[in-house]
Amino acid sequence: MAVPPTLSIVVPVHDEEAVLAQFHRRLAAVLDTLDGDAEIVYVNDGSADGSWRALVELHDADPRVSVIDLSRRFGKEAAMSAGLDCARGDAVIVIDADLQDPPECVPAMVHEWRAGHDVVVMSRRSRAGDGWLKRATAAVFYRVIGRMSDIDIPENVGDFRLLSRRAVMAMRAFPERSRFMKGLFAWIGFPTRTLEYDRAGRLAGTTKWNYWRLWNFALEGITSFSAVPLKLASYIGLATALAAFFYGVYVVIKTLLIGDPVRGYPTLVTLILFLGGLQLMALGIIGEYLARMFVEVKQRPLYLVKERLAPRDADGARRDRSVEEERREVVAAPRG
Ligand code: UDP
Ligand code: MG
């Protein structure tokens, strides 16, 4: 039996027609310089443009390429999970298709992995491609989630990273559906090395994240890794109740001392609205968690595969068999 490839590169792709060819050229050039063979797993996350055709062409041209076509857009987190599930390398690198993560960093990452690190995370020295608003909101998000959760999610670190085989197996063992990958990556631990790189601007096309998507992504992260908002509700409730008690005492004493002229309508309205708002907010927080529990309880697969193009390298027969096995695994997605 032939050995699986040393290195797998997982690339989530959503509407990246404009950059795919150039991305692949740069990545392939880098992989050629490495010793040990490699495979490239493109995960087509429901692209509506010509990405699929471009991927088929890449698959025809390069025997190292395999393509997983998801049945619709499942989001980057699910696409990465699909890639990790199918990657067979001893080490797996997750990289964006838009060339914001330079493929030229790969040899340095592999070097650190060979030096014994299970995880090599790439930290952005600069974020040339991102506007000030995105950088500012990202900074706030990392501060908030850092305070709220026990695990340390490093700032300036995206999904661009290398995982050893056992780190990949750890990722695959997570049963949960809400996959906030940055958090899961941090959660698994293992000897980790951080390298710095300059994050370029997007080569072509547009970002797939608008602010609404980012906001929901942030909510997902916080609710997946922290129960603090739930506790917050009880503390705010307690504080309000205490304040209300003292205010009540004050009102009673005032009434005893100087009588009770019918006044205080503004106070009343303010209090009712304020408490109503607090209650709704607390309910909303509970709702956020409940909704995620609902999703978990349904135990739906993380993603569905429409089609798979296996790599066409030398030991095709063996690969095909394992692809069939993997396919069954992928479609049934037995988790938990
Ligand atoms: N992506 C994806 N599914 C999505 C959104 C994005 O597979 O729903 C891919 C996208 O094709 C790219 C990577 O994830 O390869 C990063 O996306 P993008 O560059 O839009 O994010 P940004 O760099 O702006 O954070
Ligand atoms: Mg990008």
Short mmCIF file of C-alpha atoms in Angstrom, two decimals, residues 4-334:
data_model
loop_
_atom_site.label_atom_id
_atom_site.label_comp_id
_atom_site.label_asym_id
_atom_site.label_seq_id
_atom_site.Cartn_x
_atom_site.Cartn_y
_atom_site.Cartn_z
CA PRO A 4 -0.72 8.93 1.96
CA PRO A 5 0.68 12.32 0.97
CA THR A 6 2.84 14.13 3.47
CA LEU A 7 1.08 17.43 3.13
CA SER A 8 -2.54 18.35 2.45
CA ILE A 9 -3.58 21.87 1.60
CA VAL A 10 -7.24 22.62 2.31
CA VAL A 11 -8.73 25.57 0.41
CA PRO A 12 -12.32 26.69 1.03
CA VAL A 13 -13.68 28.31 -2.12
CA HIS A 14 -16.77 30.46 -2.44
CA ASP A 15 -17.07 32.51 -5.63
CA GLU A 16 -13.35 32.78 -6.24
CA GLU A 17 -13.39 32.35 -10.01
CA ALA A 18 -11.28 35.48 -10.49
CA VAL A 19 -8.32 34.29 -8.41
CA LEU A 20 -8.34 30.49 -8.54
CA ALA A 21 -5.97 30.01 -11.50
CA GLN A 22 -3.42 32.42 -10.14
CA PHE A 23 -3.76 31.04 -6.62
CA HIS A 24 -3.15 27.54 -7.86
CA ARG A 25 -0.15 28.59 -9.93
CA ARG A 26 1.51 30.18 -6.92
CA LEU A 27 0.64 27.33 -4.57
CA ALA A 28 1.77 24.65 -7.03
CA ALA A 29 5.09 26.44 -7.55
CA VAL A 30 5.68 26.41 -3.80
CA LEU A 31 4.68 22.75 -3.42
CA ASP A 32 7.10 21.78 -6.21
CA THR A 33 9.99 23.01 -4.09
CA LEU A 34 9.04 20.81 -1.11
CA ASP A 35 10.27 17.28 -0.72
CA GLY A 36 7.53 14.78 0.01
CA ASP A 37 4.32 14.74 -1.98
CA ALA A 38 1.34 16.92 -1.44
CA GLU A 39 -2.35 17.06 -2.24
CA ILE A 40 -4.56 20.09 -2.60
CA VAL A 41 -8.15 19.74 -1.43
CA TYR A 42 -10.39 22.45 -2.82
CA VAL A 43 -13.77 22.65 -1.13
CA ASN A 44 -16.33 24.36 -3.33
CA ASP A 45 -18.71 25.99 -0.88
CA GLY A 46 -21.73 26.52 -3.11
CA SER A 47 -20.10 28.97 -5.51
CA ALA A 48 -22.53 30.66 -7.87
CA ASP A 49 -19.89 31.82 -10.33
CA GLY A 50 -17.55 29.77 -12.52
CA SER A 51 -15.48 28.47 -9.62
CA TRP A 52 -16.60 24.88 -10.10
CA ARG A 53 -15.55 24.89 -13.76
CA ALA A 54 -12.22 26.40 -12.81
CA LEU A 55 -11.74 23.71 -10.17
CA VAL A 56 -12.53 20.93 -12.64
CA GLU A 57 -9.89 22.40 -14.95
CA LEU A 58 -7.35 22.47 -12.14
CA HIS A 59 -8.23 18.88 -11.32
CA ASP A 60 -7.68 17.87 -14.94
CA ALA A 61 -4.37 19.68 -15.13
CA ASP A 62 -2.79 18.79 -11.79
CA PRO A 63 -2.87 15.22 -10.39
CA ARG A 64 -2.44 16.52 -6.86
CA VAL A 65 -5.80 18.28 -6.87
CA SER A 66 -8.95 16.86 -5.37
CA VAL A 67 -12.21 18.76 -5.25
CA ILE A 68 -15.13 18.43 -2.87
CA ASP A 69 -18.29 20.04 -4.14
CA LEU A 70 -20.71 20.78 -1.32
CA SER A 71 -24.40 20.60 -2.12
CA ARG A 72 -24.90 24.30 -1.32
CA ARG A 73 -23.19 27.08 0.56
CA PHE A 74 -22.58 25.88 4.10
CA GLY A 75 -20.17 28.64 5.15
CA LYS A 76 -16.42 28.73 5.55
CA GLU A 77 -16.40 26.86 8.85
CA ALA A 78 -18.24 23.87 7.41
CA ALA A 79 -16.17 24.00 4.23
CA MET A 80 -12.98 23.82 6.28
CA SER A 81 -14.44 20.91 8.25
CA ALA A 82 -15.19 19.08 5.02
CA GLY A 83 -11.62 19.66 3.89
CA LEU A 84 -10.16 18.45 7.18
CA ASP A 85 -12.38 15.36 7.04
CA CYS A 86 -11.01 14.41 3.62
CA ALA A 87 -7.41 15.51 3.91
CA ARG A 88 -5.11 12.51 4.21
CA GLY A 89 -1.76 14.21 4.78
CA ASP A 90 0.42 13.87 7.85
CA ALA A 91 0.09 17.61 8.07
CA VAL A 92 -2.77 19.76 6.87
CA ILE A 93 -2.63 23.45 6.03
CA VAL A 94 -5.78 25.56 5.77
CA ILE A 95 -5.40 28.54 3.47
CA ASP A 96 -7.72 31.12 1.85
CA ALA A 97 -8.11 31.09 -1.90
CA ASP A 98 -7.91 34.84 -2.34
CA LEU A 99 -4.11 35.01 -1.90
CA GLN A 100 -4.43 37.03 1.28
CA ASP A 101 -2.56 34.18 2.91
CA PRO A 102 0.63 33.90 0.84
CA PRO A 103 1.36 30.29 -0.23
CA GLU A 104 5.05 31.22 0.01
CA CYS A 105 4.72 30.78 3.80
CA VAL A 106 4.08 27.05 3.42
CA PRO A 107 7.73 25.87 3.52
CA ALA A 108 8.35 27.75 6.78
CA MET A 109 5.23 26.15 8.28
CA VAL A 110 6.30 22.68 7.20
CA HIS A 111 9.73 23.35 8.65
CA GLU A 112 8.23 24.14 12.07
CA TRP A 113 6.03 21.04 11.86
CA ARG A 114 9.06 18.86 11.13
CA ALA A 115 10.72 20.48 14.13
CA GLY A 116 8.01 18.89 16.26
CA HIS A 117 5.16 21.39 16.50
CA ASP A 118 1.65 20.03 16.05
CA VAL A 119 0.13 23.39 15.27
CA VAL A 120 1.72 26.25 13.38
CA VAL A 121 -0.45 29.36 13.48
CA MET A 122 0.15 32.29 11.22
CA SER A 123 -0.20 35.66 12.88
CA ARG A 124 -0.80 38.79 10.81
CA ARG A 125 1.89 41.38 11.30
CA SER A 126 -0.17 43.73 9.18
CA ARG A 127 -3.65 43.63 7.72
CA ALA A 128 -3.17 45.60 4.56
CA GLY A 129 -6.40 44.33 3.07
CA ASP A 130 -8.71 45.36 5.90
CA GLY A 131 -10.21 48.78 6.50
CA TRP A 132 -10.00 50.56 9.86
CA LEU A 133 -13.56 49.63 10.80
CA LYS A 134 -12.94 45.92 10.34
CA ARG A 135 -9.70 46.15 12.30
CA ALA A 136 -11.38 48.10 15.11
CA THR A 137 -14.36 45.76 15.39
CA ALA A 138 -12.03 42.76 15.29
CA ALA A 139 -10.00 44.22 18.16
CA VAL A 140 -13.16 44.76 20.25
CA PHE A 141 -14.33 41.23 19.50
CA TYR A 142 -11.07 39.64 20.62
CA ARG A 143 -11.04 41.71 23.80
CA VAL A 144 -14.62 40.68 24.63
CA ILE A 145 -14.20 37.00 23.88
CA GLY A 146 -10.84 36.97 25.69
CA ARG A 147 -12.54 38.25 28.84
CA MET A 148 -15.52 35.95 28.56
CA SER A 149 -14.03 32.56 27.81
CA ASP A 150 -11.41 30.39 29.45
CA ILE A 151 -9.51 29.60 26.31
CA ASP A 152 -7.19 32.13 24.83
CA ILE A 153 -8.12 32.95 21.25
CA PRO A 154 -5.16 34.85 19.85
CA GLU A 155 -5.80 38.13 18.10
CA ASN A 156 -4.53 38.69 14.57
CA VAL A 157 -4.74 35.00 13.84
CA GLY A 158 -7.06 33.71 11.17
CA ASP A 159 -7.67 30.23 9.89
CA PHE A 160 -4.34 30.12 8.05
CA ARG A 161 -2.46 27.40 9.91
CA LEU A 162 -0.88 23.97 9.83
CA LEU A 163 -2.22 21.05 11.83
CA SER A 164 -0.47 17.75 12.43
CA ARG A 165 -2.34 14.52 11.90
CA ARG A 166 -3.26 14.17 15.55
CA ALA A 167 -4.42 17.78 15.72
CA VAL A 168 -6.62 17.11 12.69
CA MET A 169 -8.03 14.01 14.36
CA ALA A 170 -8.78 16.13 17.40
CA MET A 171 -10.65 18.63 15.22
CA ARG A 172 -12.59 15.83 13.59
CA ALA A 173 -13.62 14.47 16.95
CA PHE A 174 -15.64 17.57 17.83
CA PRO A 175 -19.30 16.60 17.75
CA GLU A 176 -20.66 20.11 17.65
CA ARG A 177 -22.45 21.77 14.81
CA SER A 178 -21.64 25.35 15.69
CA ARG A 179 -18.09 25.35 14.51
CA PHE A 180 -16.32 28.46 15.53
CA MET A 181 -13.04 27.17 14.13
CA LYS A 182 -10.79 29.81 15.66
CA GLY A 183 -12.04 28.73 19.07
CA LEU A 184 -11.80 25.01 18.38
CA PHE A 185 -8.30 25.47 16.98
CA ALA A 186 -7.31 27.18 20.22
CA TRP A 187 -9.13 24.66 22.37
CA ILE A 188 -7.25 21.57 21.20
CA GLY A 189 -3.89 22.75 22.54
CA PHE A 190 -0.82 20.71 21.42
CA PRO A 191 2.67 22.17 20.96
CA THR A 192 2.08 25.34 19.00
CA ARG A 193 4.36 27.69 17.15
CA THR A 194 3.35 31.13 15.93
CA LEU A 195 4.88 32.64 12.83
CA GLU A 196 4.30 36.16 11.58
CA TYR A 197 3.37 37.18 8.09
CA ASP A 198 2.16 40.20 6.19
CA ARG A 199 -1.44 39.82 5.17
CA ALA A 200 -1.86 41.16 1.69
CA GLY A 201 -4.98 42.69 0.25
CA ARG A 202 -7.44 40.49 -1.60
CA LEU A 203 -6.14 39.85 -5.12
CA ALA A 204 -9.49 40.06 -6.86
CA GLY A 205 -13.15 39.55 -6.11
CA THR A 206 -14.79 40.81 -2.94
CA THR A 207 -14.86 39.66 0.66
CA LYS A 208 -17.61 37.18 1.47
CA TRP A 209 -18.19 38.70 4.89
CA ASN A 210 -20.49 41.64 5.28
CA TYR A 211 -21.02 43.17 8.71
CA TRP A 212 -24.19 41.22 9.41
CA ARG A 213 -22.31 37.96 8.73
CA LEU A 214 -19.42 39.10 10.90
CA TRP A 215 -21.78 40.07 13.72
CA ASN A 216 -23.36 36.62 13.64
CA PHE A 217 -19.94 35.06 13.45
CA ALA A 218 -18.97 36.99 16.60
CA LEU A 219 -22.18 35.85 18.37
CA GLU A 220 -21.43 32.28 17.33
CA GLY A 221 -17.94 32.55 18.79
CA ILE A 222 -19.07 34.01 22.09
CA THR A 223 -21.99 31.66 22.63
CA SER A 224 -19.88 28.64 21.65
CA PHE A 225 -17.13 29.41 24.09
CA SER A 226 -18.63 31.33 26.95
CA ALA A 227 -21.59 31.14 29.29
CA VAL A 228 -20.83 34.61 30.65
CA PRO A 229 -23.74 36.35 28.86
CA LEU A 230 -26.13 33.94 30.58
CA LYS A 231 -24.64 34.78 33.95
CA LEU A 232 -24.62 38.44 33.06
CA ALA A 233 -28.41 38.33 32.88
CA SER A 234 -28.69 37.12 36.47
CA TYR A 235 -26.19 39.68 37.76
CA ILE A 236 -27.88 42.55 35.98
CA GLY A 237 -31.19 41.26 37.34
CA LEU A 238 -29.76 41.10 40.86
CA ALA A 239 -28.31 44.59 40.64
CA THR A 240 -31.59 45.99 39.33
CA ALA A 241 -33.56 44.23 42.06
CA LEU A 242 -31.26 45.64 44.72
CA ALA A 243 -31.54 49.13 43.32
CA ALA A 244 -35.33 48.71 43.13
CA PHE A 245 -35.43 47.62 46.77
CA PHE A 246 -33.58 50.70 47.98
CA TYR A 247 -35.66 52.92 45.79
CA GLY A 248 -38.77 51.28 47.26
CA VAL A 249 -37.55 52.00 50.80
CA TYR A 250 -36.92 55.59 49.79
CA VAL A 251 -40.41 55.94 48.33
CA VAL A 252 -42.07 54.45 51.42
CA ILE A 253 -40.17 56.70 53.80
CA LYS A 254 -40.85 59.72 51.64
CA THR A 255 -44.57 58.88 51.61
CA LEU A 256 -44.61 58.50 55.40
CA LEU A 257 -42.86 61.80 55.93
CA ILE A 258 -44.40 64.12 53.36
CA GLY A 259 -47.51 62.29 52.15
CA ASP A 260 -48.31 60.95 48.73
CA PRO A 261 -49.26 63.48 46.10
CA VAL A 262 -50.08 61.69 42.85
CA ARG A 263 -46.90 62.30 40.96
CA GLY A 264 -44.12 60.18 39.62
CA TYR A 265 -45.58 59.23 36.26
CA PRO A 266 -42.22 59.75 34.46
CA THR A 267 -40.46 57.54 37.02
CA LEU A 268 -43.07 54.86 36.58
CA VAL A 269 -42.90 54.84 32.81
CA THR A 270 -39.11 54.88 32.84
CA LEU A 271 -38.94 51.98 35.28
CA ILE A 272 -41.46 49.88 33.34
CA LEU A 273 -39.69 50.44 30.06
CA PHE A 274 -36.27 49.87 31.59
CA LEU A 275 -37.27 46.62 33.28
CA GLY A 276 -39.17 45.46 30.21
CA GLY A 277 -36.08 46.09 28.14
CA LEU A 278 -33.86 44.24 30.58
CA GLN A 279 -36.18 41.26 30.59
CA LEU A 280 -36.35 41.12 26.84
CA MET A 281 -32.58 41.35 26.64
CA ALA A 282 -32.16 38.50 29.10
CA LEU A 283 -34.70 36.45 27.16
CA GLY A 284 -32.82 37.23 23.98
CA ILE A 285 -29.57 35.99 25.48
CA ILE A 286 -31.25 32.79 26.59
CA GLY A 287 -32.71 32.55 23.10
CA GLU A 288 -29.28 32.76 21.49
CA TYR A 289 -28.14 29.77 23.51
CA LEU A 290 -31.40 27.91 23.09
CA ALA A 291 -31.26 28.34 19.33
CA ARG A 292 -27.80 26.82 19.29
CA MET A 293 -28.91 23.93 21.48
CA PHE A 294 -31.78 23.40 19.05
CA VAL A 295 -29.31 23.16 16.19
CA GLU A 296 -27.09 20.75 18.15
CA VAL A 297 -30.01 18.54 19.19
CA LYS A 298 -31.17 18.06 15.62
CA GLN A 299 -27.84 16.40 14.84
CA ARG A 300 -27.93 17.30 11.21
CA PRO A 301 -24.82 16.67 9.15
CA LEU A 302 -22.42 19.57 9.02
CA TYR A 303 -22.40 19.61 5.26
CA LEU A 304 -23.42 17.44 2.33
CA VAL A 305 -21.19 16.47 -0.55
CA LYS A 306 -22.62 16.68 -4.05
CA GLU A 307 -19.60 15.45 -5.92
CA ARG A 308 -16.01 14.54 -5.31
CA LEU A 309 -13.09 14.53 -7.68
CA ALA A 310 -10.32 12.38 -6.29
CA PRO A 311 -6.66 13.20 -6.92
CA ARG A 312 -5.38 11.35 -9.99
CA ASP A 313 -1.96 10.45 -8.72
CA ALA A 314 0.07 7.30 -9.23
CA ASP A 315 -1.75 4.92 -6.87
CA GLY A 316 -5.20 5.79 -8.15
CA ALA A 317 -6.78 2.48 -7.22
CA ARG A 318 -6.01 2.76 -3.56
CA ARG A 319 -7.02 6.37 -3.49
CA ASP A 320 -10.33 5.56 -5.11
CA ARG A 321 -11.15 3.01 -2.50
CA SER A 322 -10.30 5.32 0.31
CA VAL A 323 -12.26 8.05 -1.40
CA GLU A 324 -15.31 5.80 -1.38
CA GLU A 325 -14.77 5.13 2.29
CA GLU A 326 -14.30 8.77 2.98
CA ARG A 327 -17.33 9.64 0.97
CA ARG A 328 -19.52 7.39 3.04
CA GLU A 329 -17.96 8.92 6.09
CA VAL A 330 -18.57 12.41 4.77
CA VAL A 331 -22.17 11.90 3.74
CA ALA A 332 -23.12 10.17 6.96
CA ALA A 333 -20.86 12.59 8.92
CA PRO A 334 -20.96 10.40 12.03
#
